[in-house]
PDB file of C-alpha atoms in Angstrom:
ATOM      1  CA  MET A   1     189.447  -7.289  72.567  1.00  0.00           C
ATOM      2  CA  SER A   2     190.241  -4.721  75.183  1.00  0.00           C
ATOM      3  CA  ALA A   3     187.571  -2.685  76.881  1.00  0.00           C
ATOM      4  CA  ASP A   4     188.744   0.473  75.077  1.00  0.00           C
ATOM      5  CA  ALA A   5     188.214  -1.107  71.658  1.00  0.00           C
ATOM      6  CA  SER A   6     185.023   0.855  70.860  1.00  0.00           C
ATOM      7  CA  ASP A   7     184.403   1.453  67.161  1.00  0.00           C
ATOM      8  CA  ILE A   8     183.050   4.954  67.903  1.00  0.00           C
ATOM      9  CA  PRO A   9     185.753   7.511  67.017  1.00  0.00           C
ATOM     10  CA  ALA A  10     186.803   9.682  69.931  1.00  0.00           C
ATOM     11  CA  ASP A  11     186.385  13.454  69.510  1.00  0.00           C
ATOM     12  CA  SER A  12     184.940  13.154  66.013  1.00  0.00           C
ATOM     13  CA  TRP A  13     183.363  16.011  64.081  1.00  0.00           C
ATOM     14  CA  ILE A  14     180.015  14.935  65.536  1.00  0.00           C
ATOM     15  CA  ASP A  15     181.297  15.680  69.067  1.00  0.00           C
ATOM     16  CA  ARG A  16     182.794  18.990  68.014  1.00  0.00           C
ATOM     17  CA  ARG A  17     180.086  20.392  65.747  1.00  0.00           C
ATOM     18  CA  ALA A  18     176.733  18.619  66.032  1.00  0.00           C
ATOM     19  CA  PRO A  19     174.038  19.704  68.532  1.00  0.00           C
ATOM     20  CA  ALA A  20     174.048  17.346  71.525  1.00  0.00           C
ATOM     21  CA  PRO A  21     170.518  15.922  70.937  1.00  0.00           C
ATOM     22  CA  TRP A  22     171.457  14.938  67.393  1.00  0.00           C
ATOM     23  CA  ARG A  23     174.688  13.132  68.236  1.00  0.00           C
ATOM     24  CA  PRO A  24     173.313   9.681  69.172  1.00  0.00           C
ATOM     25  CA  TYR A  25     171.229   9.524  65.990  1.00  0.00           C
ATOM     26  CA  MET A  26     174.145  10.644  63.830  1.00  0.00           C
ATOM     27  CA  ARG A  27     176.246   7.907  65.428  1.00  0.00           C
ATOM     28  CA  LEU A  28     173.420   5.453  64.793  1.00  0.00           C
ATOM     29  CA  MET A  29     173.777   6.339  61.089  1.00  0.00           C
ATOM     30  CA  ARG A  30     177.599   5.952  61.356  1.00  0.00           C
ATOM     31  CA  LEU A  31     178.060   9.459  59.949  1.00  0.00           C
ATOM     32  CA  ASP A  32     181.406   9.571  61.743  1.00  0.00           C
ATOM     33  CA  ARG A  33     182.520   6.445  59.832  1.00  0.00           C
ATOM     34  CA  PRO A  34     181.865   7.127  56.132  1.00  0.00           C
ATOM     35  CA  ILE A  35     183.553   4.013  54.719  1.00  0.00           C
ATOM     36  CA  GLY A  36     180.275   2.069  54.741  1.00  0.00           C
ATOM     37  CA  THR A  37     178.589   4.832  52.767  1.00  0.00           C
ATOM     38  CA  TRP A  38     181.391   4.767  50.213  1.00  0.00           C
ATOM     39  CA  LEU A  39     181.105   0.996  49.812  1.00  0.00           C
ATOM     40  CA  LEU A  40     177.343   1.301  49.275  1.00  0.00           C
ATOM     41  CA  LEU A  41     177.689   4.240  46.883  1.00  0.00           C
ATOM     42  CA  LEU A  42     180.503   3.015  44.655  1.00  0.00           C
ATOM     43  CA  PRO A  43     178.563   0.201  42.920  1.00  0.00           C
ATOM     44  CA  CYS A  44     175.862   2.788  42.102  1.00  0.00           C
ATOM     45  CA  TRP A  45     178.508   4.932  40.435  1.00  0.00           C
ATOM     46  CA  TRP A  46     179.955   1.877  38.652  1.00  0.00           C
ATOM     47  CA  GLY A  47     176.595   1.055  37.078  1.00  0.00           C
ATOM     48  CA  LEU A  48     175.979   4.707  36.246  1.00  0.00           C
ATOM     49  CA  ALA A  49     179.389   5.126  34.610  1.00  0.00           C
ATOM     50  CA  MET A  50     179.240   1.866  32.620  1.00  0.00           C
ATOM     51  CA  ALA A  51     175.739   2.268  31.169  1.00  0.00           C
ATOM     52  CA  PRO A  52     175.543   3.129  27.436  1.00  0.00           C
ATOM     53  CA  ARG A  53     174.491   6.643  26.415  1.00  0.00           C
ATOM     54  CA  PRO A  54     173.855   7.448  22.762  1.00  0.00           C
ATOM     55  CA  ALA A  55     174.382  11.157  23.437  1.00  0.00           C
ATOM     56  CA  GLY A  56     177.309  10.898  25.863  1.00  0.00           C
ATOM     57  CA  PHE A  57     177.533  12.257  29.385  1.00  0.00           C
ATOM     58  CA  GLY A  58     175.449  15.256  30.413  1.00  0.00           C
ATOM     59  CA  ALA A  59     174.229  17.287  33.379  1.00  0.00           C
ATOM     60  CA  GLY A  60     171.695  14.594  34.202  1.00  0.00           C
ATOM     61  CA  ASP A  61     174.498  12.163  34.972  1.00  0.00           C
ATOM     62  CA  LEU A  62     175.932  14.532  37.576  1.00  0.00           C
ATOM     63  CA  ALA A  63     172.474  14.907  39.096  1.00  0.00           C
ATOM     64  CA  PHE A  64     172.144  11.118  39.264  1.00  0.00           C
ATOM     65  CA  ALA A  65     175.575  10.809  40.903  1.00  0.00           C
ATOM     66  CA  ILE A  66     174.585  13.353  43.568  1.00  0.00           C
ATOM     67  CA  LEU A  67     171.239  11.653  44.181  1.00  0.00           C
ATOM     68  CA  PHE A  68     173.009   8.317  44.605  1.00  0.00           C
ATOM     69  CA  ALA A  69     175.365   9.906  47.143  1.00  0.00           C
ATOM     70  CA  ILE A  70     172.468  11.323  49.145  1.00  0.00           C
ATOM     71  CA  GLY A  71     170.607   8.026  48.907  1.00  0.00           C
ATOM     72  CA  ALA A  72     173.672   6.062  50.039  1.00  0.00           C
ATOM     73  CA  ILE A  73     174.046   8.209  53.149  1.00  0.00           C
ATOM     74  CA  ILE A  74     170.370   7.775  54.023  1.00  0.00           C
ATOM     75  CA  MET A  75     170.077   4.067  53.256  1.00  0.00           C
ATOM     76  CA  ARG A  76     173.352   3.154  54.906  1.00  0.00           C
ATOM     77  CA  GLY A  77     172.044   4.977  57.984  1.00  0.00           C
ATOM     78  CA  ALA A  78     168.781   3.043  57.739  1.00  0.00           C
ATOM     79  CA  GLY A  79     170.621  -0.255  57.425  1.00  0.00           C
ATOM     80  CA  CYS A  80     172.835   0.509  60.413  1.00  0.00           C
ATOM     81  CA  THR A  81     169.809   1.518  62.470  1.00  0.00           C
ATOM     82  CA  LEU A  82     167.973  -1.706  61.643  1.00  0.00           C
ATOM     83  CA  ASN A  83     171.121  -3.713  62.334  1.00  0.00           C
ATOM     84  CA  ASP A  84     171.576  -2.051  65.737  1.00  0.00           C
ATOM     85  CA  ILE A  85     167.948  -2.631  66.710  1.00  0.00           C
ATOM     86  CA  LEU A  86     168.169  -6.338  65.920  1.00  0.00           C
ATOM     87  CA  ASP A  87     171.706  -6.815  67.254  1.00  0.00           C
ATOM     88  CA  ARG A  88     171.383  -4.762  70.429  1.00  0.00           C
ATOM     89  CA  ASP A  89     171.833  -7.748  72.741  1.00  0.00           C
ATOM     90  CA  PHE A  90     174.868  -9.033  70.831  1.00  0.00           C
ATOM     91  CA  ASP A  91     176.344  -5.521  70.663  1.00  0.00           C
ATOM     92  CA  ALA A  92     176.108  -5.177  74.433  1.00  0.00           C
ATOM     93  CA  MET A  93     178.398  -8.216  74.803  1.00  0.00           C
ATOM     94  CA  VAL A  94     181.155  -7.045  72.418  1.00  0.00           C
ATOM     95  CA  ALA A  95     183.789  -4.520  73.430  1.00  0.00           C
ATOM     96  CA  ARG A  96     183.872  -2.883  69.978  1.00  0.00           C
ATOM     97  CA  THR A  97     180.098  -2.311  69.860  1.00  0.00           C
ATOM     98  CA  ARG A  98     178.819  -1.952  73.419  1.00  0.00           C
ATOM     99  CA  GLY A  99     179.188   1.827  73.259  1.00  0.00           C
ATOM    100  CA  ARG A 100     176.817   2.143  70.304  1.00  0.00           C
ATOM    101  CA  PRO A 101     173.720   4.307  70.889  1.00  0.00           C
ATOM    102  CA  ILE A 102     171.186   1.526  71.569  1.00  0.00           C
ATOM    103  CA  PRO A 103     173.175  -0.833  73.855  1.00  0.00           C
ATOM    104  CA  SER A 104     174.603   2.181  75.705  1.00  0.00           C
ATOM    105  CA  GLY A 105     171.092   3.587  76.313  1.00  0.00           C
ATOM    106  CA  ALA A 106     171.665   6.832  74.403  1.00  0.00           C
ATOM    107  CA  VAL A 107     168.792   5.908  72.020  1.00  0.00           C
ATOM    108  CA  SER A 108     165.783   3.787  72.960  1.00  0.00           C
ATOM    109  CA  VAL A 109     164.591   0.961  70.741  1.00  0.00           C
ATOM    110  CA  ARG A 110     161.368   2.869  70.083  1.00  0.00           C
ATOM    111  CA  GLY A 111     163.312   6.021  69.230  1.00  0.00           C
ATOM    112  CA  ALA A 112     165.533   4.060  66.860  1.00  0.00           C
ATOM    113  CA  ALA A 113     162.489   2.469  65.193  1.00  0.00           C
ATOM    114  CA  MET A 114     160.884   5.869  64.608  1.00  0.00           C
ATOM    115  CA  PHE A 115     164.175   7.186  63.247  1.00  0.00           C
ATOM    116  CA  LEU A 116     164.360   4.191  60.900  1.00  0.00           C
ATOM    117  CA  VAL A 117     160.931   4.985  59.481  1.00  0.00           C
ATOM    118  CA  ALA A 118     161.982   8.589  58.886  1.00  0.00           C
ATOM    119  CA  LEU A 119     165.129   7.456  57.072  1.00  0.00           C
ATOM    120  CA  LEU A 120     163.184   5.043  54.878  1.00  0.00           C
ATOM    121  CA  LEU A 121     160.748   7.791  53.911  1.00  0.00           C
ATOM    122  CA  ALA A 122     163.664  10.086  53.060  1.00  0.00           C
ATOM    123  CA  GLY A 123     165.208   7.300  50.978  1.00  0.00           C
ATOM    124  CA  LEU A 124     161.912   6.849  49.144  1.00  0.00           C
ATOM    125  CA  ALA A 125     161.848  10.557  48.359  1.00  0.00           C
ATOM    126  CA  VAL A 126     165.265  10.242  46.709  1.00  0.00           C
ATOM    127  CA  LEU A 127     164.294   7.094  44.810  1.00  0.00           C
ATOM    128  CA  LEU A 128     161.188   8.781  43.391  1.00  0.00           C
ATOM    129  CA  GLN A 129     163.440  11.184  41.457  1.00  0.00           C
ATOM    130  CA  PHE A 130     164.323   8.367  39.029  1.00  0.00           C
ATOM    131  CA  ASN A 131     162.413   6.574  36.277  1.00  0.00           C
ATOM    132  CA  TRP A 132     159.907   3.849  37.157  1.00  0.00           C
ATOM    133  CA  PRO A 133     162.147   0.880  36.319  1.00  0.00           C
ATOM    134  CA  THR A 134     164.791   2.322  38.654  1.00  0.00           C
ATOM    135  CA  ILE A 135     162.204   2.898  41.365  1.00  0.00           C
ATOM    136  CA  LEU A 136     161.091  -0.729  41.148  1.00  0.00           C
ATOM    137  CA  VAL A 137     164.641  -2.102  41.119  1.00  0.00           C
ATOM    138  CA  GLY A 138     165.640   0.155  44.011  1.00  0.00           C
ATOM    139  CA  ALA A 139     162.603  -0.786  46.090  1.00  0.00           C
ATOM    140  CA  ALA A 140     163.377  -4.482  45.570  1.00  0.00           C
ATOM    141  CA  SER A 141     166.624  -4.005  47.504  1.00  0.00           C
ATOM    142  CA  LEU A 142     164.591  -3.874  50.723  1.00  0.00           C
ATOM    143  CA  LEU A 143     164.016  -7.617  50.350  1.00  0.00           C
ATOM    144  CA  LEU A 144     167.754  -7.985  50.955  1.00  0.00           C
ATOM    145  CA  VAL A 145     168.242  -5.195  53.500  1.00  0.00           C
ATOM    146  CA  GLY A 146     165.682  -6.531  55.981  1.00  0.00           C
ATOM    147  CA  PRO A 147     167.079 -10.038  56.505  1.00  0.00           C
ATOM    148  CA  TYR A 148     170.772  -9.061  56.473  1.00  0.00           C
ATOM    149  CA  PRO A 149     171.222  -8.502  60.243  1.00  0.00           C
ATOM    150  CA  LEU A 150     169.893 -12.028  60.874  1.00  0.00           C
ATOM    151  CA  MET A 151     172.314 -13.766  58.501  1.00  0.00           C
ATOM    152  CA  LYS A 152     175.130 -14.060  61.031  1.00  0.00           C
ATOM    153  CA  ARG A 153     172.830 -16.247  63.104  1.00  0.00           C
ATOM    154  CA  ILE A 154     172.012 -18.531  60.151  1.00  0.00           C
ATOM    155  CA  THR A 155     175.042 -18.903  57.884  1.00  0.00           C
ATOM    156  CA  TRP A 156     178.835 -18.856  58.020  1.00  0.00           C
ATOM    157  CA  TRP A 157     178.651 -16.521  55.016  1.00  0.00           C
ATOM    158  CA  PRO A 158     176.737 -13.381  56.056  1.00  0.00           C
ATOM    159  CA  GLN A 159     179.324 -11.526  53.952  1.00  0.00           C
ATOM    160  CA  ALA A 160     177.731 -13.057  50.846  1.00  0.00           C
ATOM    161  CA  TRP A 161     174.344 -11.624  51.812  1.00  0.00           C
ATOM    162  CA  LEU A 162     175.985  -8.276  52.487  1.00  0.00           C
ATOM    163  CA  GLY A 163     177.416  -8.479  48.979  1.00  0.00           C
ATOM    164  CA  LEU A 164     173.965  -9.074  47.525  1.00  0.00           C
ATOM    165  CA  THR A 165     172.705  -6.051  49.454  1.00  0.00           C
ATOM    166  CA  PHE A 166     175.541  -3.539  49.138  1.00  0.00           C
ATOM    167  CA  ASN A 167     176.073  -4.022  45.408  1.00  0.00           C
ATOM    168  CA  TRP A 168     172.436  -3.747  44.341  1.00  0.00           C
ATOM    169  CA  GLY A 169     173.291  -0.198  43.364  1.00  0.00           C
ATOM    170  CA  ALA A 170     175.151  -1.518  40.313  1.00  0.00           C
ATOM    171  CA  LEU A 171     171.777  -2.568  38.924  1.00  0.00           C
ATOM    172  CA  VAL A 172     170.127   0.686  40.014  1.00  0.00           C
ATOM    173  CA  GLY A 173     172.848   2.841  38.454  1.00  0.00           C
ATOM    174  CA  TRP A 174     172.589   1.039  35.119  1.00  0.00           C
ATOM    175  CA  THR A 175     168.795   1.178  35.116  1.00  0.00           C
ATOM    176  CA  ALA A 176     168.761   4.903  35.893  1.00  0.00           C
ATOM    177  CA  VAL A 177     170.424   5.513  32.526  1.00  0.00           C
ATOM    178  CA  THR A 178     168.996   2.744  30.341  1.00  0.00           C
ATOM    179  CA  GLY A 179     165.570   2.156  31.871  1.00  0.00           C
ATOM    180  CA  SER A 180     166.137  -1.603  31.813  1.00  0.00           C
ATOM    181  CA  LEU A 181     168.475  -4.346  33.025  1.00  0.00           C
ATOM    182  CA  ASP A 182     170.924  -6.247  30.864  1.00  0.00           C
ATOM    183  CA  TRP A 183     173.756  -8.779  31.172  1.00  0.00           C
ATOM    184  CA  PRO A 184     176.599  -6.272  31.668  1.00  0.00           C
ATOM    185  CA  ALA A 185     174.845  -4.917  34.757  1.00  0.00           C
ATOM    186  CA  ALA A 186     174.320  -8.442  36.080  1.00  0.00           C
ATOM    187  CA  ILE A 187     178.006  -9.291  35.582  1.00  0.00           C
ATOM    188  CA  LEU A 188     179.020  -6.047  37.310  1.00  0.00           C
ATOM    189  CA  TYR A 189     176.707  -6.898  40.204  1.00  0.00           C
ATOM    190  CA  ALA A 190     178.314 -10.336  40.502  1.00  0.00           C
ATOM    191  CA  GLY A 191     181.751  -8.713  40.601  1.00  0.00           C
ATOM    192  CA  GLY A 192     180.626  -6.417  43.392  1.00  0.00           C
ATOM    193  CA  ILE A 193     179.306  -9.348  45.415  1.00  0.00           C
ATOM    194  CA  VAL A 194     182.653 -11.135  45.258  1.00  0.00           C
ATOM    195  CA  TRP A 195     184.471  -7.873  46.075  1.00  0.00           C
ATOM    196  CA  THR A 196     182.381  -7.604  49.232  1.00  0.00           C
ATOM    197  CA  LEU A 197     183.307 -11.173  50.176  1.00  0.00           C
ATOM    198  CA  GLY A 198     186.908  -9.988  50.103  1.00  0.00           C
ATOM    199  CA  TYR A 199     186.714  -6.747  52.023  1.00  0.00           C
ATOM    200  CA  ASP A 200     184.126  -7.862  54.564  1.00  0.00           C
ATOM    201  CA  THR A 201     186.065 -11.012  55.396  1.00  0.00           C
ATOM    202  CA  ILE A 202     188.974  -8.714  56.231  1.00  0.00           C
ATOM    203  CA  TYR A 203     186.620  -6.632  58.380  1.00  0.00           C
ATOM    204  CA  ALA A 204     185.165  -9.707  60.110  1.00  0.00           C
ATOM    205  CA  HIS A 205     188.583 -10.764  61.370  1.00  0.00           C
ATOM    206  CA  GLN A 206     188.377  -7.899  63.887  1.00  0.00           C
ATOM    207  CA  ASP A 207     185.538  -9.638  65.710  1.00  0.00           C
ATOM    208  CA  LYS A 208     186.376 -13.318  65.362  1.00  0.00           C
ATOM    209  CA  GLU A 209     187.144 -13.892  69.060  1.00  0.00           C
ATOM    210  CA  ASP A 210     183.976 -12.125  70.195  1.00  0.00           C
ATOM    211  CA  ASP A 211     181.913 -13.841  67.503  1.00  0.00           C
ATOM    212  CA  GLN A 212     183.067 -17.238  68.727  1.00  0.00           C
ATOM    213  CA  LEU A 213     182.180 -16.357  72.309  1.00  0.00           C
ATOM    214  CA  ILE A 214     178.665 -15.129  71.572  1.00  0.00           C
ATOM    215  CA  GLY A 215     177.914 -17.764  68.917  1.00  0.00           C
ATOM    216  CA  VAL A 216     177.536 -15.804  65.689  1.00  0.00           C
ATOM    217  CA  LYS A 217     179.023 -16.776  62.340  1.00  0.00           C
ATOM    218  CA  SER A 218     181.229 -15.109  59.736  1.00  0.00           C
ATOM    219  CA  SER A 219     183.414 -15.914  56.748  1.00  0.00           C
ATOM    220  CA  ALA A 220     186.438 -15.069  58.911  1.00  0.00           C
ATOM    221  CA  LEU A 221     185.550 -17.968  61.209  1.00  0.00           C
ATOM    222  CA  ALA A 222     184.632 -20.248  58.302  1.00  0.00           C
ATOM    223  CA  LEU A 223     187.943 -19.679  56.519  1.00  0.00           C
ATOM    224  CA  GLY A 224     190.161 -19.319  59.566  1.00  0.00           C
ATOM    225  CA  SER A 225     193.866 -19.744  58.800  1.00  0.00           C
ATOM    226  CA  VAL A 226     193.293 -19.955  55.038  1.00  0.00           C
ATOM    227  CA  SER A 227     191.529 -16.578  54.864  1.00  0.00           C
ATOM    228  CA  LYS A 228     194.410 -14.829  53.129  1.00  0.00           C
ATOM    229  CA  PRO A 229     194.546 -16.917  49.924  1.00  0.00           C
ATOM    230  CA  TRP A 230     190.753 -16.989  49.756  1.00  0.00           C
ATOM    231  CA  VAL A 231     190.523 -13.209  50.101  1.00  0.00           C
ATOM    232  CA  ALA A 232     193.154 -12.831  47.377  1.00  0.00           C
ATOM    233  CA  ALA A 233     191.036 -15.073  45.152  1.00  0.00           C
ATOM    234  CA  PHE A 234     187.908 -13.044  45.914  1.00  0.00           C
ATOM    235  CA  TYR A 235     189.604  -9.840  44.774  1.00  0.00           C
ATOM    236  CA  ALA A 236     190.974 -11.489  41.622  1.00  0.00           C
ATOM    237  CA  VAL A 237     187.580 -12.906  40.633  1.00  0.00           C
ATOM    238  CA  ALA A 238     185.781  -9.653  41.481  1.00  0.00           C
ATOM    239  CA  LEU A 239     188.004  -7.516  39.282  1.00  0.00           C
ATOM    240  CA  ALA A 240     187.925 -10.081  36.467  1.00  0.00           C
ATOM    241  CA  LEU A 241     184.127  -9.909  36.527  1.00  0.00           C
ATOM    242  CA  VAL A 242     184.207  -6.089  36.488  1.00  0.00           C
ATOM    243  CA  ALA A 243     186.519  -6.240  33.471  1.00  0.00           C
ATOM    244  CA  ALA A 244     184.168  -8.720  31.763  1.00  0.00           C
ATOM    245  CA  ALA A 245     181.203  -6.443  32.481  1.00  0.00           C
ATOM    246  CA  GLY A 246     182.960  -3.469  30.959  1.00  0.00           C
ATOM    247  CA  LEU A 247     183.860  -5.382  27.820  1.00  0.00           C
ATOM    248  CA  ALA A 248     180.297  -6.714  27.540  1.00  0.00           C
ATOM    249  CA  ALA A 249     179.011  -3.145  27.863  1.00  0.00           C
ATOM    250  CA  GLY A 250     181.186  -1.991  24.957  1.00  0.00           C
ATOM    251  CA  LEU A 251     183.615   0.182  26.915  1.00  0.00           C
ATOM    252  CA  HIS A 252     186.849   1.309  25.285  1.00  0.00           C
ATOM    253  CA  PRO A 253     189.544  -1.239  26.173  1.00  0.00           C
ATOM    254  CA  ALA A 254     191.608   1.524  27.781  1.00  0.00           C
ATOM    255  CA  PHE A 255     189.499   1.057  30.907  1.00  0.00           C
ATOM    256  CA  LEU A 256     191.377  -2.189  31.524  1.00  0.00           C
ATOM    257  CA  ALA A 257     194.427  -0.148  32.560  1.00  0.00           C
ATOM    258  CA  GLY A 258     192.436   1.194  35.503  1.00  0.00           C
ATOM    259  CA  ILE A 259     191.251  -2.295  36.395  1.00  0.00           C
ATOM    260  CA  ALA A 260     194.901  -3.403  36.348  1.00  0.00           C
ATOM    261  CA  VAL A 261     195.786  -0.629  38.797  1.00  0.00           C
ATOM    262  CA  ALA A 262     192.913  -1.675  41.088  1.00  0.00           C
ATOM    263  CA  THR A 263     194.110  -5.284  40.865  1.00  0.00           C
ATOM    264  CA  ALA A 264     197.670  -4.302  41.808  1.00  0.00           C
ATOM    265  CA  LEU A 265     196.396  -2.277  44.764  1.00  0.00           C
ATOM    266  CA  SER A 266     194.237  -5.208  45.882  1.00  0.00           C
ATOM    267  CA  ALA A 267     197.209  -7.572  45.700  1.00  0.00           C
ATOM    268  CA  THR A 268     199.297  -5.201  47.814  1.00  0.00           C
ATOM    269  CA  LEU A 269     196.461  -4.884  50.311  1.00  0.00           C
ATOM    270  CA  VAL A 270     196.111  -8.638  50.784  1.00  0.00           C
ATOM    271  CA  TRP A 271     199.845  -9.406  50.676  1.00  0.00           C
ATOM    272  CA  GLY A 272     200.610  -7.269  53.726  1.00  0.00           C
ATOM    273  CA  TRP A 273     197.444  -8.086  55.653  1.00  0.00           C
ATOM    274  CA  SER A 274     197.774  -9.360  59.234  1.00  0.00           C
ATOM    275  CA  PRO A 275     194.460 -11.150  59.966  1.00  0.00           C
ATOM    276  CA  ASP A 276     195.108 -11.253  63.723  1.00  0.00           C
ATOM    277  CA  ASP A 277     195.759  -7.497  63.978  1.00  0.00           C
ATOM    278  CA  GLY A 278     192.440  -5.709  64.410  1.00  0.00           C
ATOM    279  CA  ARG A 279     193.813  -2.282  63.554  1.00  0.00           C
ATOM    280  CA  ASP A 280     195.437  -3.607  60.394  1.00  0.00           C
ATOM    281  CA  CYS A 281     192.154  -5.280  59.400  1.00  0.00           C
ATOM    282  CA  LEU A 282     190.273  -2.008  59.798  1.00  0.00           C
ATOM    283  CA  ALA A 283     192.874   0.000  57.855  1.00  0.00           C
ATOM    284  CA  ARG A 284     192.886  -2.455  54.958  1.00  0.00           C
ATOM    285  CA  PHE A 285     189.099  -2.636  54.950  1.00  0.00           C
ATOM    286  CA  LYS A 286     188.970   1.156  54.616  1.00  0.00           C
ATOM    287  CA  ALA A 287     191.455   1.026  51.721  1.00  0.00           C
ATOM    288  CA  ASN A 288     188.702  -0.521  49.607  1.00  0.00           C
ATOM    289  CA  ARG A 289     187.278   2.931  49.049  1.00  0.00           C
ATOM    290  CA  ASP A 290     190.326   3.733  46.919  1.00  0.00           C
ATOM    291  CA  ILE A 291     190.000   0.462  44.993  1.00  0.00           C
ATOM    292  CA  GLY A 292     186.343   1.250  44.306  1.00  0.00           C
ATOM    293  CA  LEU A 293     187.113   4.807  43.189  1.00  0.00           C
ATOM    294  CA  ILE A 294     189.786   3.565  40.785  1.00  0.00           C
ATOM    295  CA  VAL A 295     187.268   1.123  39.300  1.00  0.00           C
ATOM    296  CA  ALA A 296     184.706   3.932  38.984  1.00  0.00           C
ATOM    297  CA  ALA A 297     187.233   6.162  37.210  1.00  0.00           C
ATOM    298  CA  ALA A 298     188.204   3.309  34.879  1.00  0.00           C
ATOM    299  CA  LEU A 299     184.590   2.596  33.918  1.00  0.00           C
ATOM    300  CA  LEU A 300     183.899   6.313  33.442  1.00  0.00           C
ATOM    301  CA  ALA A 301     186.908   6.697  31.163  1.00  0.00           C
ATOM    302  CA  GLY A 302     185.996   3.561  29.231  1.00  0.00           C
ATOM    303  CA  ARG A 303     182.493   4.865  28.575  1.00  0.00           C
ATOM    304  CA  ALA A 304     183.723   8.363  27.673  1.00  0.00           C
ATOM    305  CA  LEU A 305     186.181   6.938  25.127  1.00  0.00           C
ATOM    306  CA  ALA A 306     183.795   4.371  23.648  1.00  0.00           C
TER     307      ALA A 306
END
């Protein structure tokens, strides 16, 4: 990668509008790159939309959706902060990441640690707005969040652990409505995990040369030249599992039309993908927000029509 390959957007809204002392911490949270927040939030909305409601949708569902959005912003920021603390030495060696707040010196490790604690407390405040089963399920996600930054040192499949972490919201969203867990939520969670294997393998192809040099692992390196058919299979399995979850949850079969649209978009995304083109990888990774929103709309419609 070239030396100008930083993943920090130039002249973003943070540079134009945020007070100067806040900017490094806002970049630490990746507030200028919202795709990660979307990918954390969407499974929450999937579980929320799919869960059965004897009385139909109401104002409480909108409140839950807003709380999940706030929580996703906070917890994605917390995850990025923890990741940057643990990966600061690796980040300093990679062109795309050496300009991040910690390796660049804009935020000290101690300052980042204190900021992380503040974010976790804010996330707890959001979580406490839900019922006790949801609080317990949500708190359990920390068992996955903590080890994630270390996975690239241990396994060729850190993307699988990211899937376990990022899609936990499917369980939380379901539990917020029903007060318990059930098989449809588990199937939806499994679909989200496989979806993450797809999109994060695309993302990992941006860093494969640097990852090889510094000795960290990824599914992009594990799959190499056969990444494209594997990623296509990941998307196909993920959306099949989402469809199975919706049917198991008793959604109106009309929701399958939306899943078909998401499947077609996924196929187009993978078909034109150039794994050796970093910009193309990033653009196609970001396109997963639209796939996730289509799935959310399909599940919402299926529940409304059921």
